[in-house]
Amino acid sequence: QIQLVQSGAEVKKPGASVKVSCKPSGYTFTTSGITWVRQAPGQGLEWMGWISGYNGNADYAQNLQARLTLTTDTSTSTAYMELRSLTSDDTAVYYCARATSSNAGFHYDYWGQGTLVTVSS
Amino acid sequence: QSVLTQPPSLSGAPGQRVTISCTGRSSNIGAGFDVHWYQQLLGTAPKLLIYGNNNRPSGVPDRFSGSKSGTSASLAITGLQAEDEADYYCQSYDHSLSGYVFGSGTKVTVL
């Protein structure tokens, strides 16, 4: 069965960076992309970006583009999300999800368990 | 503020029908991009409920159905059950933002 397993919770100070990993299993990594979504406490879902598992091409949300880097390591079939210059507004649960194409766009059919990132001094 | 607007909350008695609207604009739903729906139970990751406007993944009950018209989409839940109490989000692509967007979310309460 398809699973996406994420790295554990992180506590960071303002100004620091965080890197979260996402390791899918149950399908060939290079055949699908990975999207990253975050959810601040008590808030809705926010799309952060997408990266191709095939060639590493990435798209980023405009409001995060300057601070966000998505990468993949095809040798270990792992995707990474790095967010820099953290503030308290970045405190959230971060999810990775497999992106599957539909007729006009992508949907996210399998999700990781989420990684809580807390930014606090 | 999300570019896809949903009612903040809806409620219904067991067995009733509830419909969640997702109102977009000409840069997203109205441009022909697909709408997808997710269910998020308390404290868990979102789950894909409807993809490509009106398709159910394997294992999703046929009580859930999706539709799309113009700049809006809807998720209908018929025969509401206690386990349907959750947050629901629509999702689409917005070409003016050059990225994907989620709706503001709707909390469904089963009375």
PDB file of N, CA, C and O in Angstrom, chain A residues 37 39 43-47 59-60 62 95 102-109 111-114, chain B residues 32-34 36 38 40 44-48 51-52 89 91 96-102 104:
ATOM      1  N   VAL A  37       1.868  21.060   1.883  1.00  0.00           N
ATOM      2  CA  VAL A  37       0.732  21.832   2.373  1.00  0.00           C
ATOM      3  C   VAL A  37       0.952  22.066   3.862  1.00  0.00           C
ATOM      4  O   VAL A  37       1.410  21.165   4.558  1.00  0.00           O
ATOM      5  N   GLN A  39      -0.688  23.769   7.674  1.00  0.00           N
ATOM      6  CA  GLN A  39      -1.913  24.134   8.379  1.00  0.00           C
ATOM      7  C   GLN A  39      -1.541  24.728   9.732  1.00  0.00           C
ATOM      8  O   GLN A  39      -1.093  24.013  10.628  1.00  0.00           O
ATOM      9  N   GLN A  43      -6.388  26.746  11.735  1.00  0.00           N
ATOM     10  CA  GLN A  43      -6.596  27.388  10.433  1.00  0.00           C
ATOM     11  C   GLN A  43      -6.790  26.356   9.328  1.00  0.00           C
ATOM     12  O   GLN A  43      -6.759  25.147   9.563  1.00  0.00           O
ATOM     13  N   GLY A  44      -6.977  26.862   8.110  1.00  0.00           N
ATOM     14  CA  GLY A  44      -7.198  25.998   6.966  1.00  0.00           C
ATOM     15  C   GLY A  44      -5.898  25.541   6.322  1.00  0.00           C
ATOM     16  O   GLY A  44      -4.805  25.769   6.822  1.00  0.00           O
ATOM     17  N   LEU A  45      -6.048  24.877   5.186  1.00  0.00           N
ATOM     18  CA  LEU A  45      -4.913  24.336   4.450  1.00  0.00           C
ATOM     19  C   LEU A  45      -4.307  25.395   3.534  1.00  0.00           C
ATOM     20  O   LEU A  45      -5.043  26.147   2.882  1.00  0.00           O
ATOM     21  N   GLU A  46      -2.989  25.423   3.482  1.00  0.00           N
ATOM     22  CA  GLU A  46      -2.281  26.375   2.614  1.00  0.00           C
ATOM     23  C   GLU A  46      -1.321  25.609   1.710  1.00  0.00           C
ATOM     24  O   GLU A  46      -0.428  24.915   2.192  1.00  0.00           O
ATOM     25  N   TRP A  47      -1.487  25.743   0.393  1.00  0.00           N
ATOM     26  CA  TRP A  47      -0.589  25.105  -0.573  1.00  0.00           C
ATOM     27  C   TRP A  47       0.734  25.836  -0.577  1.00  0.00           C
ATOM     28  O   TRP A  47       0.780  27.061  -0.690  1.00  0.00           O
ATOM     29  N   ASP A  59       7.555  24.206  -8.331  1.00  0.00           N
ATOM     30  CA  ASP A  59       6.759  25.428  -8.338  1.00  0.00           C
ATOM     31  C   ASP A  59       6.483  25.806  -6.900  1.00  0.00           C
ATOM     32  O   ASP A  59       6.242  24.927  -6.057  1.00  0.00           O
ATOM     33  N   TYR A  60       6.478  27.112  -6.627  1.00  0.00           N
ATOM     34  CA  TYR A  60       6.314  27.586  -5.267  1.00  0.00           C
ATOM     35  C   TYR A  60       5.155  28.585  -5.161  1.00  0.00           C
ATOM     36  O   TYR A  60       4.903  29.354  -6.099  1.00  0.00           O
ATOM     37  N   GLN A  62       3.578  31.982  -4.301  1.00  0.00           N
ATOM     38  CA  GLN A  62       4.228  33.289  -4.459  1.00  0.00           C
ATOM     39  C   GLN A  62       4.660  33.876  -3.109  1.00  0.00           C
ATOM     40  O   GLN A  62       5.726  34.485  -3.009  1.00  0.00           O
ATOM     41  N   TYR A  95       2.436  19.075   5.839  1.00  0.00           N
ATOM     42  CA  TYR A  95       2.098  17.802   5.212  1.00  0.00           C
ATOM     43  C   TYR A  95       2.760  17.687   3.840  1.00  0.00           C
ATOM     44  O   TYR A  95       2.824  18.674   3.094  1.00  0.00           O
ATOM     45  N   SER A 102      -5.074  14.984 -12.900  1.00  0.00           N
ATOM     46  CA  SER A 102      -6.414  14.724 -13.409  1.00  0.00           C
ATOM     47  C   SER A 102      -6.514  15.434 -14.759  1.00  0.00           C
ATOM     48  O   SER A 102      -5.503  15.844 -15.309  1.00  0.00           O
ATOM     49  N   ASN A 103      -7.716  15.589 -15.278  1.00  0.00           N
ATOM     50  CA  ASN A 103      -7.856  16.187 -16.608  1.00  0.00           C
ATOM     51  C   ASN A 103      -7.269  17.590 -16.677  1.00  0.00           C
ATOM     52  O   ASN A 103      -6.647  17.971 -17.664  1.00  0.00           O
ATOM     53  N   ALA A 104      -7.489  18.357 -15.640  1.00  0.00           N
ATOM     54  CA  ALA A 104      -7.031  19.751 -15.634  1.00  0.00           C
ATOM     55  C   ALA A 104      -6.543  20.105 -14.252  1.00  0.00           C
ATOM     56  O   ALA A 104      -7.226  20.776 -13.484  1.00  0.00           O
ATOM     57  N   GLY A 105      -5.347  19.629 -13.933  1.00  0.00           N
ATOM     58  CA  GLY A 105      -4.766  19.961 -12.646  1.00  0.00           C
ATOM     59  C   GLY A 105      -4.323  18.725 -11.900  1.00  0.00           C
ATOM     60  O   GLY A 105      -4.365  17.611 -12.409  1.00  0.00           O
ATOM     61  N   PHE A 106      -3.852  18.940 -10.682  1.00  0.00           N
ATOM     62  CA  PHE A 106      -3.396  17.856  -9.831  1.00  0.00           C
ATOM     63  C   PHE A 106      -4.295  17.746  -8.605  1.00  0.00           C
ATOM     64  O   PHE A 106      -4.807  18.741  -8.105  1.00  0.00           O
ATOM     65  N   HIS A 107      -4.451  16.527  -8.122  1.00  0.00           N
ATOM     66  CA  HIS A 107      -5.057  16.314  -6.820  1.00  0.00           C
ATOM     67  C   HIS A 107      -4.100  15.482  -5.988  1.00  0.00           C
ATOM     68  O   HIS A 107      -3.114  14.934  -6.494  1.00  0.00           O
ATOM     69  N   TYR A 108      -4.378  15.408  -4.709  1.00  0.00           N
ATOM     70  CA  TYR A 108      -3.434  14.818  -3.763  1.00  0.00           C
ATOM     71  C   TYR A 108      -4.070  13.597  -3.123  1.00  0.00           C
ATOM     72  O   TYR A 108      -4.935  13.709  -2.260  1.00  0.00           O
ATOM     73  N   ASP A 109      -3.644  12.408  -3.568  1.00  0.00           N
ATOM     74  CA  ASP A 109      -4.370  11.198  -3.205  1.00  0.00           C
ATOM     75  C   ASP A 109      -3.815  10.451  -1.989  1.00  0.00           C
ATOM     76  O   ASP A 109      -4.542   9.648  -1.401  1.00  0.00           O
ATOM     77  N   TRP A 111      -1.407  11.131   1.637  1.00  0.00           N
ATOM     78  CA  TRP A 111      -0.828  12.166   2.474  1.00  0.00           C
ATOM     79  C   TRP A 111       0.084  11.566   3.546  1.00  0.00           C
ATOM     80  O   TRP A 111      -0.161  10.465   4.034  1.00  0.00           O
ATOM     81  N   GLY A 112       1.108  12.328   3.916  1.00  0.00           N
ATOM     82  CA  GLY A 112       1.907  11.968   5.069  1.00  0.00           C
ATOM     83  C   GLY A 112       1.147  12.260   6.354  1.00  0.00           C
ATOM     84  O   GLY A 112       0.058  12.834   6.332  1.00  0.00           O
ATOM     85  N   GLN A 113       1.749  11.860   7.449  1.00  0.00           N
ATOM     86  CA  GLN A 113       1.080  11.990   8.745  1.00  0.00           C
ATOM     87  C   GLN A 113       1.175  13.407   9.317  1.00  0.00           C
ATOM     88  O   GLN A 113       0.484  13.730  10.281  1.00  0.00           O
ATOM     89  N   GLY A 114       2.001  14.237   8.708  1.00  0.00           N
ATOM     90  CA  GLY A 114       2.160  15.605   9.178  1.00  0.00           C
ATOM     91  C   GLY A 114       3.347  15.753  10.121  1.00  0.00           C
ATOM     92  O   GLY A 114       3.672  14.825  10.874  1.00  0.00           O
TER      93      GLY A 114
ATOM     94  N   GLY B  32     -11.862  26.567 -15.954  1.00  0.00           N
ATOM     95  CA  GLY B  32     -11.934  25.173 -16.371  1.00  0.00           C
ATOM     96  C   GLY B  32     -11.052  24.222 -15.595  1.00  0.00           C
ATOM     97  O   GLY B  32     -11.003  23.033 -15.905  1.00  0.00           O
ATOM     98  N   PHE B  33     -10.373  24.710 -14.572  1.00  0.00           N
ATOM     99  CA  PHE B  33      -9.537  23.816 -13.784  1.00  0.00           C
ATOM    100  C   PHE B  33     -10.403  22.916 -12.908  1.00  0.00           C
ATOM    101  O   PHE B  33     -11.461  23.314 -12.429  1.00  0.00           O
ATOM    102  N   ASP B  34      -9.910  21.702 -12.713  1.00  0.00           N
ATOM    103  CA  ASP B  34     -10.661  20.741 -11.919  1.00  0.00           C
ATOM    104  C   ASP B  34     -10.756  21.189 -10.463  1.00  0.00           C
ATOM    105  O   ASP B  34      -9.889  21.875  -9.925  1.00  0.00           O
ATOM    106  N   HIS B  36     -11.268  19.576  -6.557  1.00  0.00           N
ATOM    107  CA  HIS B  36     -11.115  18.367  -5.759  1.00  0.00           C
ATOM    108  C   HIS B  36     -11.555  18.680  -4.330  1.00  0.00           C
ATOM    109  O   HIS B  36     -11.505  19.838  -3.894  1.00  0.00           O
ATOM    110  N   TYR B  38     -11.520  17.410  -0.093  1.00  0.00           N
ATOM    111  CA  TYR B  38     -10.820  16.653   0.947  1.00  0.00           C
ATOM    112  C   TYR B  38     -11.627  16.704   2.235  1.00  0.00           C
ATOM    113  O   TYR B  38     -12.257  17.716   2.553  1.00  0.00           O
ATOM    114  N   GLN B  40     -11.167  16.253   6.368  1.00  0.00           N
ATOM    115  CA  GLN B  40     -10.161  16.208   7.428  1.00  0.00           C
ATOM    116  C   GLN B  40     -10.849  15.965   8.766  1.00  0.00           C
ATOM    117  O   GLN B  40     -11.523  16.855   9.297  1.00  0.00           O
ATOM    118  N   THR B  44      -6.254  14.660  12.194  1.00  0.00           N
ATOM    119  CA  THR B  44      -5.677  13.756  11.202  1.00  0.00           C
ATOM    120  C   THR B  44      -5.337  14.503   9.920  1.00  0.00           C
ATOM    121  O   THR B  44      -5.745  15.651   9.727  1.00  0.00           O
ATOM    122  N   ALA B  45      -4.600  13.843   9.043  1.00  0.00           N
ATOM    123  CA  ALA B  45      -4.270  14.419   7.748  1.00  0.00           C
ATOM    124  C   ALA B  45      -5.502  14.444   6.850  1.00  0.00           C
ATOM    125  O   ALA B  45      -6.414  13.622   7.005  1.00  0.00           O
ATOM    126  N   PRO B  46      -5.561  15.368   5.908  1.00  0.00           N
ATOM    127  CA  PRO B  46      -6.673  15.381   4.955  1.00  0.00           C
ATOM    128  C   PRO B  46      -6.726  14.083   4.159  1.00  0.00           C
ATOM    129  O   PRO B  46      -5.704  13.403   3.963  1.00  0.00           O
ATOM    130  N   LYS B  47      -7.926  13.764   3.690  1.00  0.00           N
ATOM    131  CA  LYS B  47      -8.165  12.569   2.881  1.00  0.00           C
ATOM    132  C   LYS B  47      -8.882  12.997   1.613  1.00  0.00           C
ATOM    133  O   LYS B  47      -9.852  13.763   1.667  1.00  0.00           O
ATOM    134  N   LEU B  48      -8.427  12.500   0.465  1.00  0.00           N
ATOM    135  CA  LEU B  48      -9.078  12.816  -0.805  1.00  0.00           C
ATOM    136  C   LEU B  48     -10.469  12.200  -0.848  1.00  0.00           C
ATOM    137  O   LEU B  48     -10.625  10.992  -0.657  1.00  0.00           O
ATOM    138  N   TYR B  51     -12.188  13.746  -6.713  1.00  0.00           N
ATOM    139  CA  TYR B  51     -11.187  14.335  -7.598  1.00  0.00           C
ATOM    140  C   TYR B  51     -11.783  14.563  -8.979  1.00  0.00           C
ATOM    141  O   TYR B  51     -12.770  13.898  -9.358  1.00  0.00           O
ATOM    142  N   GLY B  52     -11.211  15.500  -9.717  1.00  0.00           N
ATOM    143  CA  GLY B  52     -11.699  15.780 -11.063  1.00  0.00           C
ATOM    144  C   GLY B  52     -13.167  16.151 -11.095  1.00  0.00           C
ATOM    145  O   GLY B  52     -13.911  15.695 -11.946  1.00  0.00           O
ATOM    146  N   TYR B  89     -12.590  20.639   2.564  1.00  0.00           N
ATOM    147  CA  TYR B  89     -11.897  21.666   1.790  1.00  0.00           C
ATOM    148  C   TYR B  89     -11.999  21.373   0.297  1.00  0.00           C
ATOM    149  O   TYR B  89     -11.807  20.233  -0.132  1.00  0.00           O
ATOM    150  N   GLN B  91     -10.349  22.385  -3.540  1.00  0.00           N
ATOM    151  CA  GLN B  91      -9.007  22.727  -4.032  1.00  0.00           C
ATOM    152  C   GLN B  91      -9.038  22.828  -5.556  1.00  0.00           C
ATOM    153  O   GLN B  91      -9.727  22.046  -6.216  1.00  0.00           O
ATOM    154  N   SER B  96      -3.897  33.067 -12.056  1.00  0.00           N
ATOM    155  CA  SER B  96      -3.373  34.393 -11.723  1.00  0.00           C
ATOM    156  C   SER B  96      -2.364  34.311 -10.586  1.00  0.00           C
ATOM    157  O   SER B  96      -1.460  35.154 -10.490  1.00  0.00           O
ATOM    158  N   LEU B  97      -2.484  33.311  -9.742  1.00  0.00           N
ATOM    159  CA  LEU B  97      -1.535  33.074  -8.671  1.00  0.00           C
ATOM    160  C   LEU B  97      -0.442  32.089  -9.098  1.00  0.00           C
ATOM    161  O   LEU B  97       0.541  31.900  -8.381  1.00  0.00           O
ATOM    162  N   SER B  98      -0.643  31.460 -10.232  1.00  0.00           N
ATOM    163  CA  SER B  98       0.299  30.439 -10.722  1.00  0.00           C
ATOM    164  C   SER B  98       0.540  29.368  -9.673  1.00  0.00           C
ATOM    165  O   SER B  98       1.686  28.926  -9.443  1.00  0.00           O
ATOM    166  N   GLY B  99      -0.516  28.939  -9.039  1.00  0.00           N
ATOM    167  CA  GLY B  99      -0.388  27.907  -8.020  1.00  0.00           C
ATOM    168  C   GLY B  99      -1.730  27.346  -7.626  1.00  0.00           C
ATOM    169  O   GLY B  99      -2.782  27.812  -8.053  1.00  0.00           O
ATOM    170  N   TYR B 100      -1.666  26.303  -6.794  1.00  0.00           N
ATOM    171  CA  TYR B 100      -2.888  25.660  -6.340  1.00  0.00           C
ATOM    172  C   TYR B 100      -3.423  26.381  -5.101  1.00  0.00           C
ATOM    173  O   TYR B 100      -2.657  26.990  -4.353  1.00  0.00           O
ATOM    174  N   VAL B 101      -4.708  26.315  -4.914  1.00  0.00           N
ATOM    175  CA  VAL B 101      -5.355  26.980  -3.794  1.00  0.00           C
ATOM    176  C   VAL B 101      -6.361  26.045  -3.150  1.00  0.00           C
ATOM    177  O   VAL B 101      -6.962  25.202  -3.823  1.00  0.00           O
ATOM    178  N   PHE B 102      -6.534  26.222  -1.855  1.00  0.00           N
ATOM    179  CA  PHE B 102      -7.569  25.509  -1.109  1.00  0.00           C
ATOM    180  C   PHE B 102      -8.676  26.481  -0.733  1.00  0.00           C
ATOM    181  O   PHE B 102      -8.442  27.688  -0.573  1.00  0.00           O
ATOM    182  N   SER B 104     -11.574  27.883   1.936  1.00  0.00           N
ATOM    183  CA  SER B 104     -11.449  28.343   3.315  1.00  0.00           C
ATOM    184  C   SER B 104     -11.863  27.286   4.333  1.00  0.00           C
ATOM    185  O   SER B 104     -11.586  27.422   5.518  1.00  0.00           O
TER     186      SER B 104
END
